[in-house]
PDB file of C-alpha atoms in Angstrom:
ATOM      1  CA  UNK N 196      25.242 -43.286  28.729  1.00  0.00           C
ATOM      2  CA  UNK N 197      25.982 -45.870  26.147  1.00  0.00           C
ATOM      3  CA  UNK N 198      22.499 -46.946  25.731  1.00  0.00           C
ATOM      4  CA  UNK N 199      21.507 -43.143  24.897  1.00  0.00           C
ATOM      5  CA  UNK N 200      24.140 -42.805  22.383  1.00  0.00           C
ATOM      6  CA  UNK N 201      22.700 -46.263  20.691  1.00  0.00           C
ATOM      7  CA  UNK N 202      19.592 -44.591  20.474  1.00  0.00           C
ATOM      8  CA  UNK N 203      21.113 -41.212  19.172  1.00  0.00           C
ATOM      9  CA  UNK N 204      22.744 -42.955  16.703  1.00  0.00           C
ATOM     10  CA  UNK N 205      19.771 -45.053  15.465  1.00  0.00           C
ATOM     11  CA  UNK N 206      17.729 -41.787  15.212  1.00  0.00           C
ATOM     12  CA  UNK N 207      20.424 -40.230  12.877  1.00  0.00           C
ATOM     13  CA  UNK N 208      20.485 -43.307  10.557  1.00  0.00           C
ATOM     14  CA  UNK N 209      19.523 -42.609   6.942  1.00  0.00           C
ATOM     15  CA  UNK N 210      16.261 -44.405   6.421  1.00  0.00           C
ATOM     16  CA  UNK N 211      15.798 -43.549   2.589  1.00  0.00           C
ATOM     17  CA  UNK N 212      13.642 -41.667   0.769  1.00  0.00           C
ATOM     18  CA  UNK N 213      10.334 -42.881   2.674  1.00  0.00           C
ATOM     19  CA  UNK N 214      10.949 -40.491   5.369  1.00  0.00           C
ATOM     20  CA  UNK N 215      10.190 -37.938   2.203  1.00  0.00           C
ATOM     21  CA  UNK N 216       7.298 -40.114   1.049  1.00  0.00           C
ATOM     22  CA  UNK N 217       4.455 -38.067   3.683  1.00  0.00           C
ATOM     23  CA  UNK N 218       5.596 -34.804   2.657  1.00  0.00           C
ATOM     24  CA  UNK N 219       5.485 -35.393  -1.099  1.00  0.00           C
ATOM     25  CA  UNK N 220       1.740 -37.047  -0.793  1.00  0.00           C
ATOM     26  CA  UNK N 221       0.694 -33.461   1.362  1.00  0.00           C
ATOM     27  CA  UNK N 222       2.438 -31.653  -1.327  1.00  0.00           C
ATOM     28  CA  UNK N 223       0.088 -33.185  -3.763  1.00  0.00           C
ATOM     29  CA  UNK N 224      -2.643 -33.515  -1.834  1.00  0.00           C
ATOM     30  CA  UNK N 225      -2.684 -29.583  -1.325  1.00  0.00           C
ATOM     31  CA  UNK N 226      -1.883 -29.014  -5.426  1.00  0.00           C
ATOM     32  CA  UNK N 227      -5.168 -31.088  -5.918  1.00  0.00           C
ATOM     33  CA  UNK N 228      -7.046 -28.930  -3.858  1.00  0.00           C
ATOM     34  CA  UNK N 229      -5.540 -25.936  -5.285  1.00  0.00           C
ATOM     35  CA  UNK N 230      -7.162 -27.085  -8.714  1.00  0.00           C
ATOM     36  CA  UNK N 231     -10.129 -28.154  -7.592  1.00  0.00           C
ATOM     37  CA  UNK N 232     -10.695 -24.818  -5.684  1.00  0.00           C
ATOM     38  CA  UNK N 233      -9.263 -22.645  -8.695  1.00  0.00           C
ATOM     39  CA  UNK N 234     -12.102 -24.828 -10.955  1.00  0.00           C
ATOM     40  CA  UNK N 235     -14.495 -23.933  -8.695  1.00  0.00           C
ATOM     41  CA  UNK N 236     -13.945 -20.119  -8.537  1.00  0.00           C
ATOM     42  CA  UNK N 237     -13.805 -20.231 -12.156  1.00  0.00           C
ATOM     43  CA  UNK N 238     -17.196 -22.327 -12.344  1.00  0.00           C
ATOM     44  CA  UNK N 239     -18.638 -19.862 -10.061  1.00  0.00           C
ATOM     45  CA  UNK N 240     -16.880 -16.908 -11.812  1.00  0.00           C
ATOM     46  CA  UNK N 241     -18.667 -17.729 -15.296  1.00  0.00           C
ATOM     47  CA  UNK N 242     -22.216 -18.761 -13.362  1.00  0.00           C
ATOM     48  CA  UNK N 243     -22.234 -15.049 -11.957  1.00  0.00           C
ATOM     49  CA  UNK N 244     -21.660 -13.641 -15.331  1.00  0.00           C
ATOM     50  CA  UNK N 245     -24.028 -15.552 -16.981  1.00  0.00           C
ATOM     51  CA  UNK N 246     -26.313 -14.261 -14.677  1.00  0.00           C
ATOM     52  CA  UNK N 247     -25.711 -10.812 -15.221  1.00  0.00           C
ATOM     53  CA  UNK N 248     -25.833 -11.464 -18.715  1.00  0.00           C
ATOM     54  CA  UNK N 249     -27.385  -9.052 -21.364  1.00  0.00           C
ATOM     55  CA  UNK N 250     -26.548  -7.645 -24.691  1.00  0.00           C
ATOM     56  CA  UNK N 251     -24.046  -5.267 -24.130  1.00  0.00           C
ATOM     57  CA  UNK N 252     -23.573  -2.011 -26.294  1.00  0.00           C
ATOM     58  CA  UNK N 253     -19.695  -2.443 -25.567  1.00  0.00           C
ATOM     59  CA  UNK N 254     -17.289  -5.441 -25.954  1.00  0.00           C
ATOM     60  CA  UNK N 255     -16.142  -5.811 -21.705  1.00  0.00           C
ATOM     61  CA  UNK N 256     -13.770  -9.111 -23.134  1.00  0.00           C
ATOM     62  CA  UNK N 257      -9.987  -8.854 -23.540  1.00  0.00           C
ATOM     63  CA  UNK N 258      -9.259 -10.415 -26.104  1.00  0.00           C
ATOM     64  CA  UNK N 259      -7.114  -7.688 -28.309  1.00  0.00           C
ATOM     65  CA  UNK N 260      -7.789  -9.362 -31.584  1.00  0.00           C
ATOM     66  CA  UNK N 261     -11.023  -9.616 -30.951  1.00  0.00           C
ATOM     67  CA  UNK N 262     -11.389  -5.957 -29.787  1.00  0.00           C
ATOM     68  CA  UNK N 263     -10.120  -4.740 -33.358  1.00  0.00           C
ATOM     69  CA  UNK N 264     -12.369  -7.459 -34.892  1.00  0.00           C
ATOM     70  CA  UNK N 265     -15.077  -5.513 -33.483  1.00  0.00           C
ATOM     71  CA  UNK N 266     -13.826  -2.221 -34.478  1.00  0.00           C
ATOM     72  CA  UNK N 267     -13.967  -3.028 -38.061  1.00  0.00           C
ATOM     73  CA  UNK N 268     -17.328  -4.094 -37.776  1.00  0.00           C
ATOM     74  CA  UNK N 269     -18.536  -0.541 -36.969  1.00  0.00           C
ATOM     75  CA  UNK N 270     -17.077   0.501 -40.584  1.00  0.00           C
ATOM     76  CA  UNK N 271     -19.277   1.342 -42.618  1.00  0.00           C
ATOM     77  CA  UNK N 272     -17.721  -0.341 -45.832  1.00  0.00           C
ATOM     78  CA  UNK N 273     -19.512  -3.605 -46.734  1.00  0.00           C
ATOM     79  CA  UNK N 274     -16.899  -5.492 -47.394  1.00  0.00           C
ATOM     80  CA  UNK N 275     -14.865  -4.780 -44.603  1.00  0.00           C
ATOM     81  CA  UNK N 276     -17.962  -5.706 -42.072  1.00  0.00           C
ATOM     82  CA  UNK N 277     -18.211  -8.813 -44.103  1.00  0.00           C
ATOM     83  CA  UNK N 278     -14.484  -9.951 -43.345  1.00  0.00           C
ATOM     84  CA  UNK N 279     -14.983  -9.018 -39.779  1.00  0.00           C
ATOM     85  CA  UNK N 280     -17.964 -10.735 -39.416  1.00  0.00           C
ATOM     86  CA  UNK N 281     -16.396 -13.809 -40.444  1.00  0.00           C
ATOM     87  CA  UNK N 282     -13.649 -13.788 -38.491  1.00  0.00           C
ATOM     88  CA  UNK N 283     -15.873 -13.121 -34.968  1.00  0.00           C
ATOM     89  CA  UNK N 284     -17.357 -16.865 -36.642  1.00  0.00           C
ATOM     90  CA  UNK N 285     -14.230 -18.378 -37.473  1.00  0.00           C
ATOM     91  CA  UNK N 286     -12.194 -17.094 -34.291  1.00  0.00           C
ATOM     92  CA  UNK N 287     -14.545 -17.022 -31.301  1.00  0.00           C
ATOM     93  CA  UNK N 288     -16.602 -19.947 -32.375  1.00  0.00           C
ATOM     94  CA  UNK N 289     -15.075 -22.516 -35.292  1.00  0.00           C
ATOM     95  CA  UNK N 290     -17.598 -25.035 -36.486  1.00  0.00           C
ATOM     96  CA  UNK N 291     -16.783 -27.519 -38.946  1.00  0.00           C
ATOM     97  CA  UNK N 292     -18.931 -27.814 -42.115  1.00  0.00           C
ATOM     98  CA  UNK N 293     -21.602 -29.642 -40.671  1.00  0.00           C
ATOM     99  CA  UNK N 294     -21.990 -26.945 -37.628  1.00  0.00           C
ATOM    100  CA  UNK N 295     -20.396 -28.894 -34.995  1.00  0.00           C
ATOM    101  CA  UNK N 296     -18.061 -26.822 -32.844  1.00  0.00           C
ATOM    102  CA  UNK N 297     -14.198 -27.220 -33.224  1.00  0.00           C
ATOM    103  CA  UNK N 298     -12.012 -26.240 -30.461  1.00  0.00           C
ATOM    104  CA  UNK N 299     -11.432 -22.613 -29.907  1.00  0.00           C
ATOM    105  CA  UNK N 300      -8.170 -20.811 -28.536  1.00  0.00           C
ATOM    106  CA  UNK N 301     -10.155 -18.460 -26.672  1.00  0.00           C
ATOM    107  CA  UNK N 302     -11.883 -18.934 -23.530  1.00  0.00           C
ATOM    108  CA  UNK N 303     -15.692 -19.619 -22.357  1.00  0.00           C
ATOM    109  CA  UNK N 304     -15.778 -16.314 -20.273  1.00  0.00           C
ATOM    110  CA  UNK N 305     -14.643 -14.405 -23.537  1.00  0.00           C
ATOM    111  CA  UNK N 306     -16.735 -16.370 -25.656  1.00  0.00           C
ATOM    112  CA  UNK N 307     -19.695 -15.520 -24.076  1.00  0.00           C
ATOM    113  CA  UNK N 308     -18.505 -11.782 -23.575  1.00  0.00           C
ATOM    114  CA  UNK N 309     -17.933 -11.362 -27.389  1.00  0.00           C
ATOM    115  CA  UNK N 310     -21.250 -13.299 -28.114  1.00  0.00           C
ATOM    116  CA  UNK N 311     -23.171 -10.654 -25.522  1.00  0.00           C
ATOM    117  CA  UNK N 312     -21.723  -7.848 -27.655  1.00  0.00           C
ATOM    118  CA  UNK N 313     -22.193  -9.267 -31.092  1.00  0.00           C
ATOM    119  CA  UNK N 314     -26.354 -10.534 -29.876  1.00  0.00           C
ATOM    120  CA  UNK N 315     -26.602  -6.150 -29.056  1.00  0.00           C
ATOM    121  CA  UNK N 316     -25.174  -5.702 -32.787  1.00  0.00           C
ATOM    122  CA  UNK N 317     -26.998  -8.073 -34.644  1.00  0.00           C
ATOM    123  CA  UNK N 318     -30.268  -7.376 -32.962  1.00  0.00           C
ATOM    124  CA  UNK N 319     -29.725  -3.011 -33.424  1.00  0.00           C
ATOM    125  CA  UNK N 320     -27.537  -2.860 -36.649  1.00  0.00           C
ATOM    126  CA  UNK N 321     -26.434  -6.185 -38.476  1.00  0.00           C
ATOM    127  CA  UNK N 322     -29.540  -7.553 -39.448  1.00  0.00           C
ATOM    128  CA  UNK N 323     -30.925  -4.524 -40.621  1.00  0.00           C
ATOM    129  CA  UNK N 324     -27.902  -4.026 -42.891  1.00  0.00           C
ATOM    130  CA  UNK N 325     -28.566  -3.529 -46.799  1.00  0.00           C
ATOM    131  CA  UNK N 326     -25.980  -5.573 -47.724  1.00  0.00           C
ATOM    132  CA  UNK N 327     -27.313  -9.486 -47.796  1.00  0.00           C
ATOM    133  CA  UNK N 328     -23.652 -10.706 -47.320  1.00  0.00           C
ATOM    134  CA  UNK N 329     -23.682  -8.559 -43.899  1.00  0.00           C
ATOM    135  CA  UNK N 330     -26.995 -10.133 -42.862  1.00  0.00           C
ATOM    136  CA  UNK N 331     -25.320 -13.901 -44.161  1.00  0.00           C
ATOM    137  CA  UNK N 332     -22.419 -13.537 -41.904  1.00  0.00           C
ATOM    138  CA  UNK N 333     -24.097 -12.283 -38.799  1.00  0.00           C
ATOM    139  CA  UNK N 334     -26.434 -15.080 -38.852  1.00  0.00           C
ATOM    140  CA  UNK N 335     -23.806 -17.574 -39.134  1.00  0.00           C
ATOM    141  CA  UNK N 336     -22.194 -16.046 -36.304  1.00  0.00           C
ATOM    142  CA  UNK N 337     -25.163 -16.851 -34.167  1.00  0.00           C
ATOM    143  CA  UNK N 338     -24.947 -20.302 -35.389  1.00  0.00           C
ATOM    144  CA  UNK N 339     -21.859 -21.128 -34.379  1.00  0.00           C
ATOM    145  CA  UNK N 340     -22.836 -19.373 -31.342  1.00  0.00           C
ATOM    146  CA  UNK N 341     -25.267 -21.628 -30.207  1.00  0.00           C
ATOM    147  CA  UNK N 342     -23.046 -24.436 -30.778  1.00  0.00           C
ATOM    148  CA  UNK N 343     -20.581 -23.426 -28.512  1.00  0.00           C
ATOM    149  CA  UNK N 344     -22.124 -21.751 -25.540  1.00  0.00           C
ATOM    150  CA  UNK N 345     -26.014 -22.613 -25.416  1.00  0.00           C
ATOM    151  CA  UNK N 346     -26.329 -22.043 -22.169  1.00  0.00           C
ATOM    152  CA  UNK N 347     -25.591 -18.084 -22.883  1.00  0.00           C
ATOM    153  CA  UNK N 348     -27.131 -17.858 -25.691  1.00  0.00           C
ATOM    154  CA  UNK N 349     -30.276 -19.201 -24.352  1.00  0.00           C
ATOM    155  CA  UNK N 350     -30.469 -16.787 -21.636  1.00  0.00           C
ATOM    156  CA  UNK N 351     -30.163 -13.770 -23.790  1.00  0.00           C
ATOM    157  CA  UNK N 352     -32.617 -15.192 -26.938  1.00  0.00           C
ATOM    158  CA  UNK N 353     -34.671 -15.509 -23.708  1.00  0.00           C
ATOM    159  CA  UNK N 354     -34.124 -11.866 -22.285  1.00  0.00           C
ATOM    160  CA  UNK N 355     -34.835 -10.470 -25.575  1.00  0.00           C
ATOM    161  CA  UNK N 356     -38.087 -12.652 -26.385  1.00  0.00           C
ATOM    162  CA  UNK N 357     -38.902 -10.696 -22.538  1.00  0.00           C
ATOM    163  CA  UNK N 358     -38.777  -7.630 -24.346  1.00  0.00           C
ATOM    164  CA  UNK N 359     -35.975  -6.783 -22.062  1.00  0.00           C
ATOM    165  CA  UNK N 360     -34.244  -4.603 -24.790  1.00  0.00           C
ATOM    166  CA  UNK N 361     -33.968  -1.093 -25.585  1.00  0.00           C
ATOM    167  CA  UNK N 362     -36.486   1.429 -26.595  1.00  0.00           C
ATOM    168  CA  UNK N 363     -36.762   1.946 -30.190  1.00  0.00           C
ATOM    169  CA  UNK N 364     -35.531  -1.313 -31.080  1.00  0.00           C
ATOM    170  CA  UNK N 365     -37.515  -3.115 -33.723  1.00  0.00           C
ATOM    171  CA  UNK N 366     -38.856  -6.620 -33.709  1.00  0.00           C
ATOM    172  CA  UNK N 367     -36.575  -9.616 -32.090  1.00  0.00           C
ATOM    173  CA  UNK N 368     -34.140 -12.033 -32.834  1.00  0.00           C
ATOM    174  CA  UNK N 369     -36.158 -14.910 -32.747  1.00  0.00           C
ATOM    175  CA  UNK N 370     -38.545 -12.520 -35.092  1.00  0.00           C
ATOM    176  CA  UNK N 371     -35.647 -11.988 -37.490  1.00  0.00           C
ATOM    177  CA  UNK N 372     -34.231 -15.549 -37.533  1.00  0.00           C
ATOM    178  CA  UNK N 373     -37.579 -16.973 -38.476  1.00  0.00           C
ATOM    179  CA  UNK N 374     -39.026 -14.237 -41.007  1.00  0.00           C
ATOM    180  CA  UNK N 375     -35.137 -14.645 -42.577  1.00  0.00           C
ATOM    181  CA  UNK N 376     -36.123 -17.731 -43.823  1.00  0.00           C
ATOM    182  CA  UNK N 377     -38.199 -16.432 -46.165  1.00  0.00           C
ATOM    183  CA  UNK N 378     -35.788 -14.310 -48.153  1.00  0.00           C
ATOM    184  CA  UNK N 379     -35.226 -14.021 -51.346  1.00  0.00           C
ATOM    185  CA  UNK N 380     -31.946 -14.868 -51.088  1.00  0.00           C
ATOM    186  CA  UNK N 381     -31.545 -18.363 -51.549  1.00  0.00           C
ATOM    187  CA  UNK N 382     -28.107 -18.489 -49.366  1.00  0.00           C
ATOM    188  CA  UNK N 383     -29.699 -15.938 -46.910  1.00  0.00           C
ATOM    189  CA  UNK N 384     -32.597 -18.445 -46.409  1.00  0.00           C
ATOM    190  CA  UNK N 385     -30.609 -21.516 -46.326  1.00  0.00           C
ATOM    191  CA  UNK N 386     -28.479 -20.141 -43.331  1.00  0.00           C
ATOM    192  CA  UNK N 387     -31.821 -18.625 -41.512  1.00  0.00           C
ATOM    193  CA  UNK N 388     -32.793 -22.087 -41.995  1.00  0.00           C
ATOM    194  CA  UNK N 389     -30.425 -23.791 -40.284  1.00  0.00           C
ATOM    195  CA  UNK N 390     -30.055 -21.019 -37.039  1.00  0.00           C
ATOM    196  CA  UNK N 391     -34.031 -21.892 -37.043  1.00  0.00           C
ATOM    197  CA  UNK N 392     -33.030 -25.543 -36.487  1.00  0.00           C
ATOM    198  CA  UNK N 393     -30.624 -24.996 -34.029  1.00  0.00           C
ATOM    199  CA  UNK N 394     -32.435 -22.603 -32.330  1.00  0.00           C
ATOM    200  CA  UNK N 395     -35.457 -24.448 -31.283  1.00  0.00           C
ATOM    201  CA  UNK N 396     -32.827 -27.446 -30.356  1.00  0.00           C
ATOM    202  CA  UNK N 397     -31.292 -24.849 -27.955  1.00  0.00           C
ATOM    203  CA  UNK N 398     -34.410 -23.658 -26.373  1.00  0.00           C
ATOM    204  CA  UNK N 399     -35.471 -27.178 -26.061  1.00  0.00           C
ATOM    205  CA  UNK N 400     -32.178 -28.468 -24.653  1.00  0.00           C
ATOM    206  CA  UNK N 401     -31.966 -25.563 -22.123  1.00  0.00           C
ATOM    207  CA  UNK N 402     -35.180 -25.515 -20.892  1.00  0.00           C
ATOM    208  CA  UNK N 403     -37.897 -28.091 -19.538  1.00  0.00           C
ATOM    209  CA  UNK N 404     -40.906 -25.623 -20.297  1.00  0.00           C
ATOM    210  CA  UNK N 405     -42.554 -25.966 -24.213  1.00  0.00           C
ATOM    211  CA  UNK N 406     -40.988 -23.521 -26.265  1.00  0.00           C
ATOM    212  CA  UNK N 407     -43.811 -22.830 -28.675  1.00  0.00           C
ATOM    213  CA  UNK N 408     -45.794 -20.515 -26.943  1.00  0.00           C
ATOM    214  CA  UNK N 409     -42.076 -18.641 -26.358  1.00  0.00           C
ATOM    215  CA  UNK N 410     -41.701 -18.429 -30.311  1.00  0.00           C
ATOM    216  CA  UNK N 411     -45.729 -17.747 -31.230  1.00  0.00           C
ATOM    217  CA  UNK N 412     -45.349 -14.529 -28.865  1.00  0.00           C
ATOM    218  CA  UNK N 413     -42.204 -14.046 -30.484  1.00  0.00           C
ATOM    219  CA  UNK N 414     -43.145 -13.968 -34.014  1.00  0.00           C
ATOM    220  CA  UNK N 415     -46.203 -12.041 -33.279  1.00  0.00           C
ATOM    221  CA  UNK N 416     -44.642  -9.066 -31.153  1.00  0.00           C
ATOM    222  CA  UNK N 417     -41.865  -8.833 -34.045  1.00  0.00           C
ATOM    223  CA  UNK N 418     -44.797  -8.586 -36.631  1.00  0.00           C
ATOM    224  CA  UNK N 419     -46.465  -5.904 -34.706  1.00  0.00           C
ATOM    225  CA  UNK N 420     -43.276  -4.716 -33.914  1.00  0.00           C
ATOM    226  CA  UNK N 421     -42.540  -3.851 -36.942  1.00  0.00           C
ATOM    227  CA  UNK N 422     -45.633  -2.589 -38.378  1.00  0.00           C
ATOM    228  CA  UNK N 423     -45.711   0.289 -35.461  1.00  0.00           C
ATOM    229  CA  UNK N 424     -42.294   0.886 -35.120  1.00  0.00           C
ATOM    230  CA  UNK N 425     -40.386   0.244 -38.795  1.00  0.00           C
ATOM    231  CA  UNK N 426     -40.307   3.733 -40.564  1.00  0.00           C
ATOM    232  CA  UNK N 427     -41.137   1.606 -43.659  1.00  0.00           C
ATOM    233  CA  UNK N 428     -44.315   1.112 -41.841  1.00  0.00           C
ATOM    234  CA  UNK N 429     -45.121   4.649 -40.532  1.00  0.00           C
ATOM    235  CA  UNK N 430     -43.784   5.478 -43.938  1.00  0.00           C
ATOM    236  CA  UNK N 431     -46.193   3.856 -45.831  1.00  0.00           C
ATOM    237  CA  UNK N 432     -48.886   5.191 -43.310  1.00  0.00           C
ATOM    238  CA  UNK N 433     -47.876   8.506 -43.563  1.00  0.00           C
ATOM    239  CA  UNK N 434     -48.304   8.409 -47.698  1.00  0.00           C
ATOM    240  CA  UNK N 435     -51.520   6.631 -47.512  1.00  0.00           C
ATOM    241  CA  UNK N 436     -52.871   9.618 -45.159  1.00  0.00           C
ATOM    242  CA  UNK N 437     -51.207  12.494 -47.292  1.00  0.00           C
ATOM    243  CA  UNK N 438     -52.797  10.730 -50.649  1.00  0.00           C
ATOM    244  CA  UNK N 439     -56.148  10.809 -48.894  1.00  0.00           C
ATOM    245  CA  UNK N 440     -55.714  14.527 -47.711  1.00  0.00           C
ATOM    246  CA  UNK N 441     -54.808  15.000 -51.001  1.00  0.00           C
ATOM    247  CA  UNK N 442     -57.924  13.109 -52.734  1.00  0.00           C
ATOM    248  CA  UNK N 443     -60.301  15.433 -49.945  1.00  0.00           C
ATOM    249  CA  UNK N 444     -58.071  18.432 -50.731  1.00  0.00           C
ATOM    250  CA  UNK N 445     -59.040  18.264 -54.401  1.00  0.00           C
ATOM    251  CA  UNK N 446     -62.717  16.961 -53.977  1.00  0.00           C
ATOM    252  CA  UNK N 447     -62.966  20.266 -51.932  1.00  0.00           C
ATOM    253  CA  UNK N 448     -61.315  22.309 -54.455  1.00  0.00           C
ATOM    254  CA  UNK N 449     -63.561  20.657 -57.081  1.00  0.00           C
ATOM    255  CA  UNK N 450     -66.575  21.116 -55.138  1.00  0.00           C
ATOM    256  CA  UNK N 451     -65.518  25.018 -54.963  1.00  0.00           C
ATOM    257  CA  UNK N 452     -64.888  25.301 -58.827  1.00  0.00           C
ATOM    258  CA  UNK N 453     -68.125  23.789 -59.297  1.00  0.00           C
ATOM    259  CA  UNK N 454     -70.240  26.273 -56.819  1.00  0.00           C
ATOM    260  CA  UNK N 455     -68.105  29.077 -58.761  1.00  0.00           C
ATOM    261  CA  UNK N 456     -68.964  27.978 -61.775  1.00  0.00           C
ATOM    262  CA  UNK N 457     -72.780  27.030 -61.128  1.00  0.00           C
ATOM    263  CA  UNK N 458     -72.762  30.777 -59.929  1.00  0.00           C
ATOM    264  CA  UNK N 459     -71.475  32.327 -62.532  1.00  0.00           C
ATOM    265  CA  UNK N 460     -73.732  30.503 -64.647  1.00  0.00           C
ATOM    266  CA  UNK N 461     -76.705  31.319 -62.433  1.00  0.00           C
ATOM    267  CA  UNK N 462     -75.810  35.259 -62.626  1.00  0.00           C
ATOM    268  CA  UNK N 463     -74.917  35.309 -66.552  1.00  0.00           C
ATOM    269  CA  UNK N 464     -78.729  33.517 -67.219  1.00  0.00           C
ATOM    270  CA  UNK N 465     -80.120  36.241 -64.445  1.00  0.00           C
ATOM    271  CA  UNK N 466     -77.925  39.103 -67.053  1.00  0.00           C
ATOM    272  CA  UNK N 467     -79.742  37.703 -69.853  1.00  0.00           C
ATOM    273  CA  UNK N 468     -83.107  37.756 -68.941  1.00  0.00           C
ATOM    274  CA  UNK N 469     -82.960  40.640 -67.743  1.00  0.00           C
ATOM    275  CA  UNK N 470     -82.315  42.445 -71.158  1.00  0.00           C
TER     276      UNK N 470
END
């Protein structure tokens, strides 16, 4: 009996804090693993969506500020699609002033969700816009695009160079980033410039395969794009074919004046000679 209650007491000594020390190391242990899986889910999260990605019609992000930033860009007052253009650039993707990418308080899954939206808008509405300040800021926008999420933004310059895009729509973005360079306007062409630049960095970067026989198809399906498709084009097609109806319209007319005429003559000689 007394040698049990030696050992019963020994057992119910206070041994210190290392008796803790196993269950604080599995505590940790299991936190670790709880980061590493939750890194993982969210690595495989934004690999699935990248490979579902296309230009989307409709922003699918979150983000409330950038839902009203995208609002305002459907206004149809210049200036207000100018001010929301540049805040898409200066919120989704800050650059500093020599296009390097700052850190943004938004994250890579909305990023590339805003991006999908605005690459649907600038190919369909924003580089087509009248305004050059429009066109200025939407190209800067895919500048500072391409310096934050490359890998995106090379799948859908890729889709879209496919001609994996909607019916009706005119030329592509690789088209309109190249031919852009040649503007008139000398800030216009400077920008188109350097998307150019960082564009054929990108496709390098991303992808193992040469990239110019990617941009010769590219430029010339926009050109013949556009000269089939642009109602500039059939335009211009349609007045060169009503000028030439025109021009056969009056040689016919002309040609009828003149047998008219050539009869009358005929009969009013025929009048003549008879008396």
């Amino acid at each position: 009996m007394g040698k049990e209650k030696r050992n019963a007491d020994s057992s119910s000594k206070f041994t210190g804090f290392s008796a803790f020390a196993s269950h604080t190391s599995a505590a940790s242990t299991a936190v670790q693993l709880s980061h590493v899986k939750t890194s993982k889910l969210a690595e495989r999260d934004t690999v699935a969506s990248r490979s579902k990605l296309r230009p989307m019609p409709l922003f699918t992000g979150k983000n409330s500020e950038l839902i009203q930033t995208f609002k305002r860009i459907s206004k149809k007052d210049y200036i207000t699609k100018t001010r929301a253009v540049s805040d898409i650039s200066s919120y989704a993707y800050p650059c500093n002033a020599d296009g390097e990418p700052c850190d943004s308080t938004i994250s890579k899954p909305e990023q590339i969700a805003a991006f999908s939206h605005f690459f649907f808008l600038f190919r369909n509405k924003l580089i087509h816009d009248n305004n050059p300040s429009v066109r200025i800021g939407a190209m800067n926008v895919v500048a500072s695009a391409m310096a934050h999420i490359p890998k995106a933004c090379n799948i859908l310059f890729r889709l879209d160079a496919e001609n994996e895009r909607e019916i009706g729509a005119i030329g592509n973005v690789i088209g309109w980033i190249y031919s852009s360079q040649s503007s008139q306007i000398n800030e216009e062409a400077k920008i188109a410039s350097r998307t150019w630049e960082a564009l054929c960095s990108l496709l390098k970067d991303c992808d193992e395969r040469p990239i110019e026989p990617l941009v010769k198809k590219c430029i010339v399906e926009h050109v013949e794009s556009i000269l089939q498709f642009s109602s500039r084009a059939s335009n211009l097609a349609a007045a060169l074919s009503v000028k030439r109806k025109d021009s056969q319209q009056k040689n016919n007319d002309n040609g009828k004046k003149g047998g008219e005429l050539r009869s009358k003559i005929s009969t009013l000689s025929m009048s003549e000679s008879d008396k």
